[in-house]
C-alpha cells in the first residue's frame, strides 16, 4: 500500500522524518510527499504565498536533499512529489515549473474558486443559491481542465467543494459523469482522499455517490491520506483500506499510472 499524498514541514505538515517513520509504522510500502506549491503570477496569489511562508517552488531542491537523506535510512519508498495548485489560466507557468523541477510525480488540485480558497467559509456564506450553484459548476470545469491538461498523475480530492458547507450539495450526477468522461481520456487518476474522512465532514473525497459513478465508468484511484501530522497516517489509511475492500478495488500504483497511454 502506497500513500501518494502527504505533507511535510516544506509546506503545512510536520517534520519530514517524523512522517516517514509514521508511514513505516502504519505498514505502508511507500509514502509520497506532495507539499503545496503555487506558481501563479498574480499579485494576490504571490502575497498570499508570502504570508503562508512556504514556497516549494523555491525550496524543492532543499527538500529533495532531505528526501534523499531519509531514503538511505528508511525501509519504505519515499517519493519526491508536489501538490500543485491548478488553474486553467496558469497552465503554462505550471507546465514550465513541473518540467524544471522534475518531481517523481505531480498531484493537481483545484483549491481556488472565485478568487478565494474553497475552504474559506466566509467568502461563500453570503452568496445566493444560484451563485453558489454556478460556482460549483465552475469548480467542476476547472477540475475537468486539470484532468485534460495531462500535467498530473493524480487529481486530488476531486470534490473538495463538499468540504465547505456553503458549497455542499450542489454537485450533480452530470458533474460526476463529465469527470468520469474526462478521466477516461487522460493519464490522470483520481485519488481516494481521507483528508476529512475522520472529522465532522466524515466522508472521503470523492463522496460515495461520486465514487459509484467513477467506479461504474471504470476509473481507478490512488490512495491519499492527505496527512499533515504523523498520527493521522495510520487511522486514515485504515479507513481507506476498509473502503477499498468494501468496493473490491485495488489502488493504482503511480508507476502503473504514469505508463498508461
Ligand atoms: Zn489539497
Ligand atoms: Zn494535500
PDB file of C-alpha atoms and ligand atoms in Angstrom:
ATOM      1  CA  UNK A   1       0.000   0.000   0.000  1.00  0.00           C
ATOM      2  CA  UNK A   2       1.299   3.413  -1.002  1.00  0.00           C
ATOM      3  CA  UNK A   3       0.121   6.779   0.251  1.00  0.00           C
ATOM      4  CA  UNK A   4       0.798   9.285  -2.500  1.00  0.00           C
ATOM      5  CA  UNK A   5      -0.465  12.406  -0.781  1.00  0.00           C
ATOM      6  CA  UNK A   6       1.110  13.547   2.463  1.00  0.00           C
ATOM      7  CA  UNK A   7       2.614  16.827   3.615  1.00  0.00           C
ATOM      8  CA  UNK A   8       5.794  17.821   5.443  1.00  0.00           C
ATOM      9  CA  UNK A   9       7.361  20.879   7.022  1.00  0.00           C
ATOM     10  CA  UNK A  10       8.158  22.029   3.465  1.00  0.00           C
ATOM     11  CA  UNK A  11       4.535  23.171   3.377  1.00  0.00           C
ATOM     12  CA  UNK A  12       1.944  22.903   6.161  1.00  0.00           C
ATOM     13  CA  UNK A  13       2.898  19.500   7.587  1.00  0.00           C
ATOM     14  CA  UNK A  14       5.144  18.025  10.284  1.00  0.00           C
ATOM     15  CA  UNK A  15       8.841  17.144  10.067  1.00  0.00           C
ATOM     16  CA  UNK A  16       9.583  15.023   7.059  1.00  0.00           C
ATOM     17  CA  UNK A  17      11.477  12.442   9.100  1.00  0.00           C
ATOM     18  CA  UNK A  18       8.555  12.003  11.538  1.00  0.00           C
ATOM     19  CA  UNK A  19       6.210  11.499   8.606  1.00  0.00           C
ATOM     20  CA  UNK A  20       8.442   8.799   7.115  1.00  0.00           C
ATOM     21  CA  UNK A  21       8.691   6.977  10.461  1.00  0.00           C
ATOM     22  CA  UNK A  22       4.923   7.127  10.949  1.00  0.00           C
ATOM     23  CA  UNK A  23       4.343   5.845   7.408  1.00  0.00           C
ATOM     24  CA  UNK A  24       6.596   2.858   8.077  1.00  0.00           C
ATOM     25  CA  UNK A  25       4.863   2.213  11.429  1.00  0.00           C
ATOM     26  CA  UNK A  26       1.482   2.332   9.664  1.00  0.00           C
ATOM     27  CA  UNK A  27       2.632  -0.520   7.438  1.00  0.00           C
ATOM     28  CA  UNK A  28       2.931   1.472   4.215  1.00  0.00           C
ATOM     29  CA  UNK A  29       5.292   0.294   1.498  1.00  0.00           C
ATOM     30  CA  UNK A  30       5.855   3.888   0.480  1.00  0.00           C
ATOM     31  CA  UNK A  31       4.865   7.469   1.063  1.00  0.00           C
ATOM     32  CA  UNK A  32       4.826  10.357  -1.375  1.00  0.00           C
ATOM     33  CA  UNK A  33       5.334  13.894  -0.169  1.00  0.00           C
ATOM     34  CA  UNK A  34       3.102  16.200  -2.129  1.00  0.00           C
ATOM     35  CA  UNK A  35       3.789  19.535  -0.491  1.00  0.00           C
ATOM     36  CA  UNK A  36       1.732  22.527  -1.550  1.00  0.00           C
ATOM     37  CA  UNK A  37       3.037  24.626  -4.386  1.00  0.00           C
ATOM     38  CA  UNK A  38       1.613  27.625  -6.212  1.00  0.00           C
ATOM     39  CA  UNK A  39       3.288  29.316  -9.166  1.00  0.00           C
ATOM     40  CA  UNK A  40       0.521  31.750 -10.049  1.00  0.00           C
ATOM     41  CA  UNK A  41       1.958  35.029 -11.346  1.00  0.00           C
ATOM     42  CA  UNK A  42      -0.982  37.015  -9.901  1.00  0.00           C
ATOM     43  CA  UNK A  43      -0.202  39.577  -7.222  1.00  0.00           C
ATOM     44  CA  UNK A  44      -2.850  38.303  -4.795  1.00  0.00           C
ATOM     45  CA  UNK A  45      -1.574  34.738  -5.017  1.00  0.00           C
ATOM     46  CA  UNK A  46       2.020  35.872  -4.521  1.00  0.00           C
ATOM     47  CA  UNK A  47       1.065  37.936  -1.493  1.00  0.00           C
ATOM     48  CA  UNK A  48      -0.880  35.005  -0.015  1.00  0.00           C
ATOM     49  CA  UNK A  49       2.068  32.693  -0.582  1.00  0.00           C
ATOM     50  CA  UNK A  50       4.435  35.118   1.150  1.00  0.00           C
ATOM     51  CA  UNK A  51       2.050  35.275   4.108  1.00  0.00           C
ATOM     52  CA  UNK A  52       1.908  31.471   4.334  1.00  0.00           C
ATOM     53  CA  UNK A  53       5.695  31.373   4.357  1.00  0.00           C
ATOM     54  CA  UNK A  54       6.203  28.217   2.326  1.00  0.00           C
ATOM     55  CA  UNK A  55       7.179  28.215  -1.317  1.00  0.00           C
ATOM     56  CA  UNK A  56       8.004  24.754  -2.636  1.00  0.00           C
ATOM     57  CA  UNK A  57       8.958  26.384  -5.930  1.00  0.00           C
ATOM     58  CA  UNK A  58      11.883  27.918  -4.004  1.00  0.00           C
ATOM     59  CA  UNK A  59      12.569  25.039  -1.599  1.00  0.00           C
ATOM     60  CA  UNK A  60      12.051  21.858  -3.603  1.00  0.00           C
ATOM     61  CA  UNK A  61      15.788  21.361  -4.130  1.00  0.00           C
ATOM     62  CA  UNK A  62      16.427  21.586  -0.399  1.00  0.00           C
ATOM     63  CA  UNK A  63      13.534  19.201   0.268  1.00  0.00           C
ATOM     64  CA  UNK A  64      14.934  16.848  -2.368  1.00  0.00           C
ATOM     65  CA  UNK A  65      18.218  16.648  -0.427  1.00  0.00           C
ATOM     66  CA  UNK A  66      16.255  15.876   2.748  1.00  0.00           C
ATOM     67  CA  UNK A  67      14.274  13.157   0.947  1.00  0.00           C
ATOM     68  CA  UNK A  68      17.475  11.655  -0.434  1.00  0.00           C
ATOM     69  CA  UNK A  69      18.928  11.653   3.080  1.00  0.00           C
ATOM     70  CA  UNK A  70      15.931   9.834   4.621  1.00  0.00           C
ATOM     71  CA  UNK A  71      15.696   7.380   1.724  1.00  0.00           C
ATOM     72  CA  UNK A  72      19.043   5.913   2.785  1.00  0.00           C
ATOM     73  CA  UNK A  73      17.746   5.030   6.244  1.00  0.00           C
ATOM     74  CA  UNK A  74      14.053   4.414   5.511  1.00  0.00           C
ATOM     75  CA  UNK A  75      12.713   0.922   4.999  1.00  0.00           C
ATOM     76  CA  UNK A  76       9.975   2.196   2.731  1.00  0.00           C
ATOM     77  CA  UNK A  77       9.896   4.064  -0.582  1.00  0.00           C
ATOM     78  CA  UNK A  78       9.819   7.837  -0.287  1.00  0.00           C
ATOM     79  CA  UNK A  79       8.614   9.860  -3.267  1.00  0.00           C
ATOM     80  CA  UNK A  80       9.522  13.410  -4.094  1.00  0.00           C
ATOM     81  CA  UNK A  81       6.197  14.828  -5.295  1.00  0.00           C
ATOM     82  CA  UNK A  82       4.163  18.014  -5.309  1.00  0.00           C
ATOM     83  CA  UNK A  83       0.579  19.109  -4.729  1.00  0.00           C
ATOM     84  CA  UNK A  84       0.278  21.863  -7.293  1.00  0.00           C
ATOM     85  CA  UNK A  85      -2.490  24.454  -7.244  1.00  0.00           C
ATOM     86  CA  UNK A  86      -4.086  24.215 -10.660  1.00  0.00           C
ATOM     87  CA  UNK A  87      -5.810  26.991 -12.525  1.00  0.00           C
ATOM     88  CA  UNK A  88      -6.504  26.804 -16.269  1.00  0.00           C
ATOM     89  CA  UNK A  89      -5.238  30.401 -16.668  1.00  0.00           C
ATOM     90  CA  UNK A  90      -1.776  29.470 -15.390  1.00  0.00           C
ATOM     91  CA  UNK A  91      -1.251  26.227 -17.227  1.00  0.00           C
ATOM     92  CA  UNK A  92       1.948  27.300 -18.956  1.00  0.00           C
ATOM     93  CA  UNK A  93       3.584  28.532 -15.721  1.00  0.00           C
ATOM     94  CA  UNK A  94       2.659  25.218 -14.077  1.00  0.00           C
ATOM     95  CA  UNK A  95       3.956  23.174 -17.012  1.00  0.00           C
ATOM     96  CA  UNK A  96       7.251  25.102 -17.058  1.00  0.00           C
ATOM     97  CA  UNK A  97       7.775  24.644 -13.324  1.00  0.00           C
ATOM     98  CA  UNK A  98       6.948  20.917 -13.397  1.00  0.00           C
ATOM     99  CA  UNK A  99       9.366  20.421 -16.303  1.00  0.00           C
ATOM    100  CA  UNK A 100      12.100  22.294 -14.426  1.00  0.00           C
ATOM    101  CA  UNK A 101      11.561  20.615 -11.044  1.00  0.00           C
ATOM    102  CA  UNK A 102      11.136  17.075 -12.420  1.00  0.00           C
ATOM    103  CA  UNK A 103       9.297  15.584  -9.426  1.00  0.00           C
ATOM    104  CA  UNK A 104       8.626  11.833  -9.233  1.00  0.00           C
ATOM    105  CA  UNK A 105       5.006  12.718  -9.970  1.00  0.00           C
ATOM    106  CA  UNK A 106       2.635  15.661  -9.582  1.00  0.00           C
ATOM    107  CA  UNK A 107      -0.712  15.846  -7.811  1.00  0.00           C
ATOM    108  CA  UNK A 108      -3.002  18.550  -9.178  1.00  0.00           C
ATOM    109  CA  UNK A 109      -5.535  20.406  -7.016  1.00  0.00           C
ATOM    110  CA  UNK A 110      -8.261  22.921  -7.605  1.00  0.00           C
ATOM    111  CA  UNK A 111      -8.089  24.888  -4.345  1.00  0.00           C
ATOM    112  CA  UNK A 112      -9.257  28.261  -5.641  1.00  0.00           C
ATOM    113  CA  UNK A 113     -12.734  29.376  -6.623  1.00  0.00           C
ATOM    114  CA  UNK A 114     -13.978  32.920  -7.196  1.00  0.00           C
ATOM    115  CA  UNK A 115     -10.625  34.309  -6.017  1.00  0.00           C
ATOM    116  CA  UNK A 116     -10.843  32.515  -2.660  1.00  0.00           C
ATOM    117  CA  UNK A 117      -9.764  29.206  -1.185  1.00  0.00           C
ATOM    118  CA  UNK A 118     -12.579  26.649  -1.485  1.00  0.00           C
ATOM    119  CA  UNK A 119     -12.318  26.138   2.293  1.00  0.00           C
ATOM    120  CA  UNK A 120     -12.995  29.820   3.065  1.00  0.00           C
ATOM    121  CA  UNK A 121     -16.473  29.647   4.570  1.00  0.00           C
ATOM    122  CA  UNK A 122     -16.918  33.395   4.958  1.00  0.00           C
ATOM    123  CA  UNK A 123     -16.277  34.048   1.263  1.00  0.00           C
ATOM    124  CA  UNK A 124     -19.182  31.837   0.173  1.00  0.00           C
ATOM    125  CA  UNK A 125     -21.602  32.322   3.092  1.00  0.00           C
ATOM    126  CA  UNK A 126     -23.445  35.343   1.687  1.00  0.00           C
ATOM    127  CA  UNK A 127     -23.755  34.155  -1.910  1.00  0.00           C
ATOM    128  CA  UNK A 128     -27.191  33.353  -3.243  1.00  0.00           C
ATOM    129  CA  UNK A 129     -28.082  29.778  -4.024  1.00  0.00           C
ATOM    130  CA  UNK A 130     -27.818  30.402  -7.767  1.00  0.00           C
ATOM    131  CA  UNK A 131     -24.373  31.983  -7.335  1.00  0.00           C
ATOM    132  CA  UNK A 132     -23.195  29.025  -5.306  1.00  0.00           C
ATOM    133  CA  UNK A 133     -24.591  26.629  -7.868  1.00  0.00           C
ATOM    134  CA  UNK A 134     -22.710  28.494 -10.628  1.00  0.00           C
ATOM    135  CA  UNK A 135     -19.501  28.372  -8.580  1.00  0.00           C
ATOM    136  CA  UNK A 136     -19.820  24.611  -8.174  1.00  0.00           C
ATOM    137  CA  UNK A 137     -20.243  24.376 -11.977  1.00  0.00           C
ATOM    138  CA  UNK A 138     -17.061  26.436 -12.284  1.00  0.00           C
ATOM    139  CA  UNK A 139     -15.254  24.154  -9.842  1.00  0.00           C
ATOM    140  CA  UNK A 140     -16.034  21.111 -11.981  1.00  0.00           C
ATOM    141  CA  UNK A 141     -14.986  22.968 -15.167  1.00  0.00           C
ATOM    142  CA  UNK A 142     -11.621  23.621 -13.553  1.00  0.00           C
ATOM    143  CA  UNK A 143     -11.314  20.012 -12.400  1.00  0.00           C
ATOM    144  CA  UNK A 144     -12.028  18.741 -15.915  1.00  0.00           C
ATOM    145  CA  UNK A 145      -9.472  21.173 -17.348  1.00  0.00           C
ATOM    146  CA  UNK A 146      -6.964  19.838 -14.801  1.00  0.00           C
ATOM    147  CA  UNK A 147      -7.612  16.282 -15.981  1.00  0.00           C
ATOM    148  CA  UNK A 148      -7.446  17.294 -19.660  1.00  0.00           C
ATOM    149  CA  UNK A 149      -4.194  19.227 -19.148  1.00  0.00           C
ATOM    150  CA  UNK A 150      -2.292  15.907 -18.747  1.00  0.00           C
ATOM    151  CA  UNK A 151       0.038  17.709 -16.334  1.00  0.00           C
ATOM    152  CA  UNK A 152      -0.707  15.468 -13.350  1.00  0.00           C
ATOM    153  CA  UNK A 153      -0.519  11.821 -12.347  1.00  0.00           C
ATOM    154  CA  UNK A 154      -3.203  12.385  -9.703  1.00  0.00           C
ATOM    155  CA  UNK A 155      -6.283  14.594  -9.424  1.00  0.00           C
ATOM    156  CA  UNK A 156      -6.533  15.412  -5.715  1.00  0.00           C
ATOM    157  CA  UNK A 157      -9.710  15.370  -3.591  1.00  0.00           C
ATOM    158  CA  UNK A 158     -11.992  15.560  -6.650  1.00  0.00           C
ATOM    159  CA  UNK A 159     -14.987  17.052  -4.837  1.00  0.00           C
ATOM    160  CA  UNK A 160     -13.227  19.444  -2.475  1.00  0.00           C
ATOM    161  CA  UNK A 161     -16.252  21.782  -2.617  1.00  0.00           C
ATOM    162  CA  UNK A 162     -18.131  19.302  -0.385  1.00  0.00           C
ATOM    163  CA  UNK A 163     -15.843  20.285   2.445  1.00  0.00           C
ATOM    164  CA  UNK A 164     -17.383  23.743   2.558  1.00  0.00           C
ATOM    165  CA  UNK A 165     -20.947  23.657   3.957  1.00  0.00           C
ATOM    166  CA  UNK A 166     -21.882  26.638   1.744  1.00  0.00           C
ATOM    167  CA  UNK A 167     -20.887  24.767  -1.418  1.00  0.00           C
ATOM    168  CA  UNK A 168     -22.022  21.326  -0.307  1.00  0.00           C
ATOM    169  CA  UNK A 169     -24.857  19.532  -2.026  1.00  0.00           C
ATOM    170  CA  UNK A 170     -24.736  21.323  -5.402  1.00  0.00           C
ATOM    171  CA  UNK A 171     -22.728  18.673  -7.235  1.00  0.00           C
ATOM    172  CA  UNK A 172     -24.838  16.638  -9.644  1.00  0.00           C
ATOM    173  CA  UNK A 173     -24.717  13.309 -11.450  1.00  0.00           C
ATOM    174  CA  UNK A 174     -23.981  15.386 -14.570  1.00  0.00           C
ATOM    175  CA  UNK A 175     -20.847  16.841 -12.961  1.00  0.00           C
ATOM    176  CA  UNK A 176     -19.723  13.379 -11.906  1.00  0.00           C
ATOM    177  CA  UNK A 177     -20.334  11.886 -15.359  1.00  0.00           C
ATOM    178  CA  UNK A 178     -18.336  14.690 -17.023  1.00  0.00           C
ATOM    179  CA  UNK A 179     -15.385  13.989 -14.695  1.00  0.00           C
ATOM    180  CA  UNK A 180     -15.623  10.267 -15.470  1.00  0.00           C
ATOM    181  CA  UNK A 181     -15.551  11.089 -19.206  1.00  0.00           C
ATOM    182  CA  UNK A 182     -12.513  13.345 -18.821  1.00  0.00           C
ATOM    183  CA  UNK A 183     -10.689  10.664 -16.811  1.00  0.00           C
ATOM    184  CA  UNK A 184     -11.309   8.038 -19.468  1.00  0.00           C
ATOM    185  CA  UNK A 185      -9.282  10.092 -21.961  1.00  0.00           C
ATOM    186  CA  UNK A 186      -6.467  11.055 -19.575  1.00  0.00           C
ATOM    187  CA  UNK A 187      -3.449   9.588 -17.824  1.00  0.00           C
ATOM    188  CA  UNK A 188      -4.627  11.350 -14.663  1.00  0.00           C
ATOM    189  CA  UNK A 189      -6.066   9.147 -11.917  1.00  0.00           C
ATOM    190  CA  UNK A 190      -8.304  10.465  -9.132  1.00  0.00           C
ATOM    191  CA  UNK A 191      -7.400   9.723  -5.541  1.00  0.00           C
ATOM    192  CA  UNK A 192      -9.428   8.477  -2.622  1.00  0.00           C
ATOM    193  CA  UNK A 193      -8.595  11.234  -0.158  1.00  0.00           C
ATOM    194  CA  UNK A 194      -9.102  10.837   3.581  1.00  0.00           C
ATOM    195  CA  UNK A 195      -8.233  14.449   4.463  1.00  0.00           C
ATOM    196  CA  UNK A 196     -11.534  14.973   6.263  1.00  0.00           C
ATOM    197  CA  UNK A 197     -12.883  11.436   6.456  1.00  0.00           C
ATOM    198  CA  UNK A 198     -12.409  11.277  10.230  1.00  0.00           C
ATOM    199  CA  UNK A 199     -13.702  14.684  11.258  1.00  0.00           C
ATOM    200  CA  UNK A 200     -17.046  16.457  11.100  1.00  0.00           C
ATOM    201  CA  UNK A 201     -17.307  16.109   7.299  1.00  0.00           C
ATOM    202  CA  UNK A 202     -16.995  12.349   7.744  1.00  0.00           C
ATOM    203  CA  UNK A 203     -16.660  11.384   4.080  1.00  0.00           C
ATOM    204  CA  UNK A 204     -13.944  10.644   1.620  1.00  0.00           C
ATOM    205  CA  UNK A 205     -13.310  12.628  -1.488  1.00  0.00           C
ATOM    206  CA  UNK A 206     -14.882  11.503  -3.752  1.00  0.00           C
ATOM    207  CA  UNK A 207     -18.177  11.213  -1.891  1.00  0.00           C
ATOM    208  CA  UNK A 208     -19.886   7.867  -2.027  1.00  0.00           C
ATOM    209  CA  UNK A 209     -22.216   8.774  -4.960  1.00  0.00           C
ATOM    210  CA  UNK A 210     -19.348  10.301  -6.918  1.00  0.00           C
ATOM    211  CA  UNK A 211     -17.194   7.244  -6.227  1.00  0.00           C
ATOM    212  CA  UNK A 212     -20.008   4.995  -7.532  1.00  0.00           C
ATOM    213  CA  UNK A 213     -20.125   6.942 -10.819  1.00  0.00           C
ATOM    214  CA  UNK A 214     -16.340   6.775 -11.222  1.00  0.00           C
ATOM    215  CA  UNK A 215     -16.177   3.055 -10.494  1.00  0.00           C
ATOM    216  CA  UNK A 216     -19.086   2.352 -12.871  1.00  0.00           C
ATOM    217  CA  UNK A 217     -17.139   4.219 -15.559  1.00  0.00           C
ATOM    218  CA  UNK A 218     -14.108   2.015 -14.941  1.00  0.00           C
ATOM    219  CA  UNK A 219     -11.998   4.623 -13.125  1.00  0.00           C
ATOM    220  CA  UNK A 220      -9.452   3.532 -10.554  1.00  0.00           C
ATOM    221  CA  UNK A 221      -7.951   5.537  -7.720  1.00  0.00           C
ATOM    222  CA  UNK A 222      -4.679   6.215  -5.949  1.00  0.00           C
ATOM    223  CA  UNK A 223      -4.502   6.458  -2.166  1.00  0.00           C
ATOM    224  CA  UNK A 224      -4.026   9.824  -0.476  1.00  0.00           C
ATOM    225  CA  UNK A 225      -4.325  10.172   3.273  1.00  0.00           C
ATOM    226  CA  UNK A 226      -3.548  13.913   2.920  1.00  0.00           C
ATOM    227  CA  UNK A 227      -1.896  13.649   6.334  1.00  0.00           C
ATOM    228  CA  UNK A 228      -0.181  16.668   7.811  1.00  0.00           C
ATOM    229  CA  UNK A 229       0.722  15.061  11.149  1.00  0.00           C
ATOM    230  CA  UNK A 230       2.347  11.681  11.839  1.00  0.00           C
ATOM    231  CA  UNK A 231      -0.561  10.359  13.908  1.00  0.00           C
ATOM    232  CA  UNK A 232      -3.021  10.989  11.080  1.00  0.00           C
ATOM    233  CA  UNK A 233      -1.464   8.468   8.713  1.00  0.00           C
ATOM    234  CA  UNK A 234      -2.425   5.104  10.252  1.00  0.00           C
ATOM    235  CA  UNK A 235      -6.093   5.807  11.082  1.00  0.00           C
ATOM    236  CA  UNK A 236      -6.751   7.418   7.689  1.00  0.00           C
ATOM    237  CA  UNK A 237      -5.033   4.557   5.930  1.00  0.00           C
ATOM    238  CA  UNK A 238      -7.204   2.011   7.789  1.00  0.00           C
ATOM    239  CA  UNK A 239     -10.352   3.911   6.710  1.00  0.00           C
ATOM    240  CA  UNK A 240      -9.230   3.919   3.084  1.00  0.00           C
ATOM    241  CA  UNK A 241      -8.312   0.222   3.166  1.00  0.00           C
ATOM    242  CA  UNK A 242     -11.730  -0.618   4.563  1.00  0.00           C
ATOM    243  CA  UNK A 243     -13.456   1.381   1.827  1.00  0.00           C
ATOM    244  CA  UNK A 244     -11.351  -0.151  -0.961  1.00  0.00           C
ATOM    245  CA  UNK A 245     -12.005  -3.640   0.444  1.00  0.00           C
ATOM    246  CA  UNK A 246     -15.719  -2.930   0.626  1.00  0.00           C
ATOM    247  CA  UNK A 247     -15.669  -1.908  -3.034  1.00  0.00           C
ATOM    248  CA  UNK A 248     -13.301  -4.711  -4.050  1.00  0.00           C
ATOM    249  CA  UNK A 249     -10.883  -2.187  -5.557  1.00  0.00           C
ATOM    250  CA  UNK A 250      -7.118  -2.357  -5.819  1.00  0.00           C
ATOM    251  CA  UNK A 251      -5.482   1.051  -5.701  1.00  0.00           C
ATOM    252  CA  UNK A 252      -3.354   2.203  -8.631  1.00  0.00           C
ATOM    253  CA  UNK A 253       0.418   2.370  -8.305  1.00  0.00           C
ATOM    254  CA  UNK A 254       1.742   5.637  -9.707  1.00  0.00           C
ATOM    255  CA  UNK A 255       4.367   3.970 -11.883  1.00  0.00           C
ATOM    256  CA  UNK A 256       1.497   1.958 -13.409  1.00  0.00           C
ATOM    257  CA  UNK A 257      -0.492   5.142 -13.941  1.00  0.00           C
ATOM    258  CA  UNK A 258       2.452   7.012 -15.436  1.00  0.00           C
ATOM    259  CA  UNK A 259       2.999   4.303 -18.043  1.00  0.00           C
ATOM    260  CA  UNK A 260      -0.604   4.364 -19.207  1.00  0.00           C
ATOM    261  CA  UNK A 261      -1.025   5.854 -22.693  1.00  0.00           C
TER     262      UNK A 261
HETATM  263 ZN1  LIG B   1      -5.344  19.895  -1.332  1.00  0.00          ZN
HETATM  264 ZN1  LIG B   2      -2.917  17.981   0.478  1.00  0.00          ZN
END
